[in-house]
Coordinates of C-alpha atoms and ligand atoms in Angstrom, one line a residue:
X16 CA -2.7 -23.5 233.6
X17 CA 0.2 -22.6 231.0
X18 CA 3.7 -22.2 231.9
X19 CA 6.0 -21.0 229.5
X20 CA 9.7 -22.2 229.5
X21 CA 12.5 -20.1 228.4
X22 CA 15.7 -21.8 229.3
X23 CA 18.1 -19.8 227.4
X24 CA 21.6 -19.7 227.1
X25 CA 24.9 -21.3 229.3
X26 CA 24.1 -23.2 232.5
X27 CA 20.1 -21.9 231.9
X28 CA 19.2 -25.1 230.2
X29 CA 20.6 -27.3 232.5
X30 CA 19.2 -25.8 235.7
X31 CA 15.7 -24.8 234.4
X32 CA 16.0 -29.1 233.7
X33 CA 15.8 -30.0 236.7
X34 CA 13.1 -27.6 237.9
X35 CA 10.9 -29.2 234.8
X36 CA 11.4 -32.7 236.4
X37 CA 10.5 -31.0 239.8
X38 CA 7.3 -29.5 238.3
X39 CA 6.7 -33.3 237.0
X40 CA 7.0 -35.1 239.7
X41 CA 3.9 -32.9 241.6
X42 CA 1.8 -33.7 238.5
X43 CA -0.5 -30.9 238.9
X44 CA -3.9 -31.6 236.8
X45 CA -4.1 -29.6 233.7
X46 CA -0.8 -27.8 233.2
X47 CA 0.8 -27.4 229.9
X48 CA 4.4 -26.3 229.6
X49 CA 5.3 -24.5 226.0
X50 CA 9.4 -23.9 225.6
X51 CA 9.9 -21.0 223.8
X52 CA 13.9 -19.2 223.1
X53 CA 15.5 -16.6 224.1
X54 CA 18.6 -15.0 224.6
X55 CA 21.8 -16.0 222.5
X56 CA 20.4 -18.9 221.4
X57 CA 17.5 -16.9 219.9
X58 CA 19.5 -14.7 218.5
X59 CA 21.6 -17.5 216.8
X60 CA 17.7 -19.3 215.3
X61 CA 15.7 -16.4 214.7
X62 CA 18.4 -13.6 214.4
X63 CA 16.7 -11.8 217.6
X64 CA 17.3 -12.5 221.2
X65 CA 13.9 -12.1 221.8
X66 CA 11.4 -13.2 219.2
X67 CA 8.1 -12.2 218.8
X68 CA 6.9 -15.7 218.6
X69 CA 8.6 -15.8 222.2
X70 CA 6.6 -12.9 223.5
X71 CA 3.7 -14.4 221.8
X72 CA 4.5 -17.3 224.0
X73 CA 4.6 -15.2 227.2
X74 CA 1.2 -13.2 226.6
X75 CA -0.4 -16.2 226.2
X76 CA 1.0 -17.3 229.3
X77 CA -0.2 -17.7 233.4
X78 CA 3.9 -17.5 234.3
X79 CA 6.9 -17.9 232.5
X80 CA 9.9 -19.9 234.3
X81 CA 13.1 -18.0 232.9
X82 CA 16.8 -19.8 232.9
X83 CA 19.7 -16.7 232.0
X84 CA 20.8 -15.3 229.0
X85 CA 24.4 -14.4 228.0
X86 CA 26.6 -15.9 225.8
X87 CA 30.8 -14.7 224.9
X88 CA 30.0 -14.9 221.5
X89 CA 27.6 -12.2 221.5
X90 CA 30.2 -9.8 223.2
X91 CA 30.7 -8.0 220.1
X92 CA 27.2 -7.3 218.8
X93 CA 25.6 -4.0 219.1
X94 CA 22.9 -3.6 222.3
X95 CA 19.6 -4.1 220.7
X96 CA 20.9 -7.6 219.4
X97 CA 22.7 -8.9 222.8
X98 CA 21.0 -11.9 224.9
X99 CA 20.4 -9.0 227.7
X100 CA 17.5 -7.6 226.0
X101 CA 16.0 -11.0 226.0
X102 CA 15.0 -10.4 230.1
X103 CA 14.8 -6.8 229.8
X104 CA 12.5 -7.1 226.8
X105 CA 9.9 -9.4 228.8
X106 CA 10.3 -7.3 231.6
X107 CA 9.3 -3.6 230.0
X108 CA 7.1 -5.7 227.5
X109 CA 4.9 -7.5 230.1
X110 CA 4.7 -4.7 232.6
X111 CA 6.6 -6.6 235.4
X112 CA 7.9 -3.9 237.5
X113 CA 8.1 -5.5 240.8
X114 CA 11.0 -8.1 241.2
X115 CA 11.0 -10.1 244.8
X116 CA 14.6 -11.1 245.7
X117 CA 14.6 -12.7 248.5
X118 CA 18.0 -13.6 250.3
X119 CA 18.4 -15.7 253.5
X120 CA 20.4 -17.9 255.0
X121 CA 20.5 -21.7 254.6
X122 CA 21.1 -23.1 258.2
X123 CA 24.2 -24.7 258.1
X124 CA 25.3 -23.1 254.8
X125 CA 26.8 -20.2 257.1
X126 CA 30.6 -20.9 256.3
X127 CA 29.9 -20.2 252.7
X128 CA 29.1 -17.0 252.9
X129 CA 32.0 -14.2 253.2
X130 CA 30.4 -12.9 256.4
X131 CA 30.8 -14.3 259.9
X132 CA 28.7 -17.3 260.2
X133 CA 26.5 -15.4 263.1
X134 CA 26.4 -12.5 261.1
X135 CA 25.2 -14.8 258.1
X136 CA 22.6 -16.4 260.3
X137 CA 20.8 -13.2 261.2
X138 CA 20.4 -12.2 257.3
X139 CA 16.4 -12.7 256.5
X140 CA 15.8 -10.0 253.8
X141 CA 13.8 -9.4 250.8
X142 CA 14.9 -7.1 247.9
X143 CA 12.3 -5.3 246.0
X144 CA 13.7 -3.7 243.0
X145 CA 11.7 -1.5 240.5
X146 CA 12.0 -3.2 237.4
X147 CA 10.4 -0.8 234.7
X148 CA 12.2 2.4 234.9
X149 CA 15.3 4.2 236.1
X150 CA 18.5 4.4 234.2
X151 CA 17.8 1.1 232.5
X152 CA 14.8 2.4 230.8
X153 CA 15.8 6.0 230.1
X154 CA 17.0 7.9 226.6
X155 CA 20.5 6.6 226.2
X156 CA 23.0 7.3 223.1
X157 CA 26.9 8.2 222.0
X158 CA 27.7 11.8 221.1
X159 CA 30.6 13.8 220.5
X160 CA 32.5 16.0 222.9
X161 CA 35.2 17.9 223.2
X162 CA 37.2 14.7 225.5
X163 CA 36.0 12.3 222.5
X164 CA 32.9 10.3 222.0
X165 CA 30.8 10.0 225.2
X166 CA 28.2 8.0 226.4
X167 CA 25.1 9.0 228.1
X168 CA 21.9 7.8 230.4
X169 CA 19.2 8.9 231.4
X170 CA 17.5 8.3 234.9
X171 CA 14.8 9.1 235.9
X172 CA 11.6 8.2 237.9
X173 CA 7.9 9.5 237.9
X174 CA 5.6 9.6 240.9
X175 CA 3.4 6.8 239.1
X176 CA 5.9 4.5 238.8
X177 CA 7.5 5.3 242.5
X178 CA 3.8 4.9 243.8
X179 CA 2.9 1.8 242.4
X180 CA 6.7 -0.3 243.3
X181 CA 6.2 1.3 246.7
X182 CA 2.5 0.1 247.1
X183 CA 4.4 -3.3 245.7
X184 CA 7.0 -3.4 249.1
X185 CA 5.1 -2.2 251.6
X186 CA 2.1 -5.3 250.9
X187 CA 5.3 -7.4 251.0
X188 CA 6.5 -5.7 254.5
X189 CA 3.0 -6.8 255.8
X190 CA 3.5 -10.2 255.1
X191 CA 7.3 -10.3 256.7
X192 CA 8.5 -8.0 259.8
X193 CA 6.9 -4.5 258.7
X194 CA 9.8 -2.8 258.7
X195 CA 10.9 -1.1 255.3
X196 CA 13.8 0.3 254.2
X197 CA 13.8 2.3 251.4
X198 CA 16.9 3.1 249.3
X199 CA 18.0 6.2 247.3
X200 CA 20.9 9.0 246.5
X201 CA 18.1 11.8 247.7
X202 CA 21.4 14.0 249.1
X203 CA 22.5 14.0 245.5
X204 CA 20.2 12.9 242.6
X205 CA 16.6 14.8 241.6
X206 CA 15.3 11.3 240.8
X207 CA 16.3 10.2 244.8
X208 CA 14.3 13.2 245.6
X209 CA 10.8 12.4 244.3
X210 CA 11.3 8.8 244.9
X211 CA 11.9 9.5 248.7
X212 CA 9.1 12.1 248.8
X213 CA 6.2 9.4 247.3
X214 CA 7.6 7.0 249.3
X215 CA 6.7 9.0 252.8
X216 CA 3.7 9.6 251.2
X217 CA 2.6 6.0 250.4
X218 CA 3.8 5.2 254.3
X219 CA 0.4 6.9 255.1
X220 CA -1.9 4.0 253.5
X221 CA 0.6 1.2 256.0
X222 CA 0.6 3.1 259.2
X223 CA 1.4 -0.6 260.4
X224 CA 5.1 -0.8 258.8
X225 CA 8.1 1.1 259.9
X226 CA 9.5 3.0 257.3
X227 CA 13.2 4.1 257.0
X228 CA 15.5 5.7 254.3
X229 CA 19.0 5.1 253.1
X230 CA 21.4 6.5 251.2
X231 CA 22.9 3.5 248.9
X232 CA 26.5 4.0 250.1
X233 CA 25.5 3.4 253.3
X234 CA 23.0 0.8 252.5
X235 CA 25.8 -1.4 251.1
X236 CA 27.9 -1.1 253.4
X237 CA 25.2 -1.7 256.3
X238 CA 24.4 -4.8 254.4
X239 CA 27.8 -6.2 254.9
X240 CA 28.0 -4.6 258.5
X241 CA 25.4 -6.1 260.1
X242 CA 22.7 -7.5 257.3
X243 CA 20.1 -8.5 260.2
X244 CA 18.6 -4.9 260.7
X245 CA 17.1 -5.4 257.6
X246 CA 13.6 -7.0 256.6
X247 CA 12.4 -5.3 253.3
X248 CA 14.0 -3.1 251.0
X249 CA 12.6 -0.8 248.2
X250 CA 14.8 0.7 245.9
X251 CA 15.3 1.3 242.1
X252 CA 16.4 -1.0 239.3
X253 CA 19.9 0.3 238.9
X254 CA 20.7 0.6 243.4
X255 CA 18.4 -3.0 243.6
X256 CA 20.5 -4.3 240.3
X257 CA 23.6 -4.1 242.9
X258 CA 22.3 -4.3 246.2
X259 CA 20.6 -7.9 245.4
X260 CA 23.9 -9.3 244.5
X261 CA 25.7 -8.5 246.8
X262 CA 23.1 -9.6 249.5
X263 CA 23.2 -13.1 248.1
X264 CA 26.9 -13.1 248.4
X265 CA 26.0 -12.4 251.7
X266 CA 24.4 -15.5 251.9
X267 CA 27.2 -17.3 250.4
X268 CA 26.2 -18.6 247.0
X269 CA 24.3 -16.7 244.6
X270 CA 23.7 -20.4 243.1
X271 CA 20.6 -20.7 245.5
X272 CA 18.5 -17.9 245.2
X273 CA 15.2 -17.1 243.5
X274 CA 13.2 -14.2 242.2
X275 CA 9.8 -13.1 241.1
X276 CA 9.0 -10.5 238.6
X277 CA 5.5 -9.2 238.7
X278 CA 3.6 -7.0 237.4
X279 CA -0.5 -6.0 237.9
X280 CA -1.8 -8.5 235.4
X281 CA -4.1 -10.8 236.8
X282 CA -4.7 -14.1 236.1
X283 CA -7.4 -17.0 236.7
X284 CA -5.0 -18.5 239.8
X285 CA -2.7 -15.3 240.6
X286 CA -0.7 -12.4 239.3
X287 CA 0.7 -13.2 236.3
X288 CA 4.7 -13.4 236.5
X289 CA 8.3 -14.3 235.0
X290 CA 10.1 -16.2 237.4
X291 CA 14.1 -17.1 237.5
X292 CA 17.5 -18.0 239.3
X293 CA 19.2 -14.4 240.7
X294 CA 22.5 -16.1 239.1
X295 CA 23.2 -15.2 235.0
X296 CA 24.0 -18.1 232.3
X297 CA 28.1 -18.9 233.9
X298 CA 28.9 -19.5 230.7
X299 CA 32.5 -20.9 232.1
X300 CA 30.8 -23.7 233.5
X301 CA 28.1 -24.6 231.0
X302 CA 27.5 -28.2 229.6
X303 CA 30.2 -29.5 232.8
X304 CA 26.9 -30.7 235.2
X305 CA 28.4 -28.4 237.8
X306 CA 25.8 -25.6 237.5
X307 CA 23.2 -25.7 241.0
X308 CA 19.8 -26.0 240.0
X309 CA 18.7 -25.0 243.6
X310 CA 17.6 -21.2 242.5
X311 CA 15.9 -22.6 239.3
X312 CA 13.7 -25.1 241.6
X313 CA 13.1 -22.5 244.2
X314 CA 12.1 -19.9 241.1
X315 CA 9.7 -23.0 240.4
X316 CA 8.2 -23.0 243.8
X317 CA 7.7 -18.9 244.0
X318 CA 6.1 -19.1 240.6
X319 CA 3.4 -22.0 241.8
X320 CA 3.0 -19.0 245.0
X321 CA 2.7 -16.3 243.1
X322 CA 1.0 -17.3 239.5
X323 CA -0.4 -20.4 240.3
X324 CA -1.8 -19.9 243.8
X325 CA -0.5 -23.7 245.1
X326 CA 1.5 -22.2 248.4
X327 CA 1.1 -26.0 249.5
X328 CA 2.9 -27.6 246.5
X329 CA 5.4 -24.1 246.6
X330 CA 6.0 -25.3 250.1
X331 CA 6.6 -28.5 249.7
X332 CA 9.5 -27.8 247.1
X333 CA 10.9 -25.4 249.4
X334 CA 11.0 -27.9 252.2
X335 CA 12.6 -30.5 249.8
X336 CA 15.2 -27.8 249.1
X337 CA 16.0 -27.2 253.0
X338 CA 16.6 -30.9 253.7
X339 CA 19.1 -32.1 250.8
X340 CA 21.0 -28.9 252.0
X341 CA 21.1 -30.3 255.1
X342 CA 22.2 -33.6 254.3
X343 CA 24.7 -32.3 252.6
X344 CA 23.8 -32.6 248.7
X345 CA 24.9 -30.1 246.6
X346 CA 27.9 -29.4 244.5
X347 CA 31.2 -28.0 244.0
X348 CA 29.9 -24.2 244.7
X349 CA 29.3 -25.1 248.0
X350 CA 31.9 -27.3 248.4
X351 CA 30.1 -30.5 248.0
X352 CA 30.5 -33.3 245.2
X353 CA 26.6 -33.5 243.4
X354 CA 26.4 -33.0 240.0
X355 CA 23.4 -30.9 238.6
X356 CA 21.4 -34.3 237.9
X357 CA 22.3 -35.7 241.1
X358 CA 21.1 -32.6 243.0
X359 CA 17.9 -32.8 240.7
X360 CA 17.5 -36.4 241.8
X361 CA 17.7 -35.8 245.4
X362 CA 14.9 -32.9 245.3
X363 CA 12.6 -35.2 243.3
X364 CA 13.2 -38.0 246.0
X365 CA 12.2 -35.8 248.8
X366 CA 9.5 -34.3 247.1
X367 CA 8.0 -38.2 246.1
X368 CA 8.8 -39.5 249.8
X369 CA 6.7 -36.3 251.4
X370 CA 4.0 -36.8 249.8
Ligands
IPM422 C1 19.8 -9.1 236.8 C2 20.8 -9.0 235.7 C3 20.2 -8.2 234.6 C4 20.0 -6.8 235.1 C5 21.0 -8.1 233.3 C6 21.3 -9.5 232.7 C7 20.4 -7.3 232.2 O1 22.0 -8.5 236.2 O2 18.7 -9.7 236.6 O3 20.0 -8.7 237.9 O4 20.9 -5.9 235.1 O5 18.8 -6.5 235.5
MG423 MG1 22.0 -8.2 238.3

């Protein structure tokens, strides 16, 4: 079993830390863990932000555990060369086009969130975003007009690639409350339009799931309205780009949730898979051991579910998780005291005292 480590830049080293202590204190037999860089402190070694020894690295791979990437000193470089296309390199280069963001509540956490705390206990939702396509992924470029230089996108979505994410949510509505929403701007945009009409046509292979459709500007402001109506979402990379953060503010603190990318290569123990914290590199905090490793760790225990096929030991993390929550360890994002190590320390108790 080989997991690659890409820790990258800001708080990404020091949360994807404590998730390497985590994965060391379950000791699993024969597991190798290569670091590899990316992001703005590739770009500073190797003069890319993601380097094909790093993609290498990846390939040769069973799951990648990913920190952030995004640095202030990189502001001013041109696209190709920013820490961003470290993530959306591996993404579009490894063919991981489903991405799993879960968001629910932490029982007693409710206060954190912006919503009220009943409100915030009903939310128990998974986001699944396409991850290969859309706007992201389209012809993009300057030109000039007549109102100056102007920038332009492309989106755009193929039955293929609406077929196969959809195929992607509705196995994951199985597993949770088989009710799927699905997400698009069909009154408006061409793309909306296919993407809505493969969806109803997948629907026919999960006559067991409840399928639904909602316009994004409603979706969001349904999610703040009354976030419990919801069990799985499908949507695009640009609508699930938004929609997944502003459901784990919902939550209250984007500092505790996970997310799996995957994609249809298959491995000896699973599907292979990059795994890492919803939250980007908080540069503003970096280096201070006030960064929450919680989203790294439970990135660690989704990527032992998903690539690794140990649900027990993914289980086990999670539960560790849960109870330091409850007694109240974290730090100053949730209004607690617990500095990153501390937090680390308190999972890796739990997990040693479960055992
Ligand atoms: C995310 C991030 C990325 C995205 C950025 C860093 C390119 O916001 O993973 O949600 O837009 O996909
Ligand atoms: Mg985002």
């Amino acid at each position: 079993m080989k997991i690659a480590l890409f820790a990258g830049d800001g708080i990404g080293p020091e949360v994807t830390a404590q998730a390497r202590r985590v994965l060391e204190t379950l000791d699993l037999p024969g597991l190798t863990l290569f670091e590899g860089d990316v992001g703005a402190a590739a770009y500073r070694r190797h003069g890319h932000p993601l380097p094909q020894e790093t993609l290498d690295m990846a390939r040769a791979a069973d799951a990648v555990l990913f920190g952030a990437v995004g640095d202030f000193s990189c502001d001013d470089l041109p696209r190709d060369l920013r820490p961003e296309q470290a993530i959306l390199g591996l993404r579009s280069e490894l063919g991981l086009f489903a991405n799993l963001r879960p968001a629910a509540g932490f029982p007693g956490l409710e206060h954190l969130s912006s919503l009220k705390p009943d409100v915030a206990r009903s939310i128990d939702l998974l986001v699944v975003r396409e991850l290969n396509g859309d706007v992201y992924f389209g012809a993009k470029g300057e030109r000039d007009s007549k109102g100056g230089r102007e920038g332009w996108d492309t989106m755009s979505y193929n039955e293929a690639e609406v077929r196969r994410i959809a195929h992607s949510a509705f196995r994951a509505a199985m597993g949770r409350g088989k009710k799927l929403t699905s997400v698009d701007k069909a009154n408006v945009l061409e793309t909306s339009r296919i993407w809505r009409e493969t969806v109803i046509a997948v629907a026919a292979e999960y006559p067991e799931v409840e399928l639904d459709h909602m316009y994004v500007d409603n979706a969001a402001m349904q999610l703040v309205k009354s976030p419990g109506q919801f069990d799985t979402i499908v949507t695009g990379n640009l609508f699930g780009d938004i929609l997944s953060d502003q459901a784990s503010a919902c939550v209250g603190s984007i500092g505790l949730l996970a997310s799996a990318s995957l994609g249809e290569r298959q491995t000896e123990y699973g599907t292979f898979g990059l795994y890492e914290p919803i939250h980007g590199s908080a540069p503003d905090i970096a280096g201070q051991g006030k960064a929450n490793p919680v989203a790294a760790v439970l990135s660690l225990a989704m990527l032992l579910r998903h690539s690794l096929g140990r649900e027990a030991e993914a289980l086990r993390i999670e539960r560790a998780v849960e109870e330091i929550l409850a007694d109240g360890v974290f730090g100053s994002d949730l209004g607690g005291t617990a500095s990153t190590d501390e937090v680390g320390d308190a999972i890796v108790r739990k997990i040693v005292t479960t055992s």
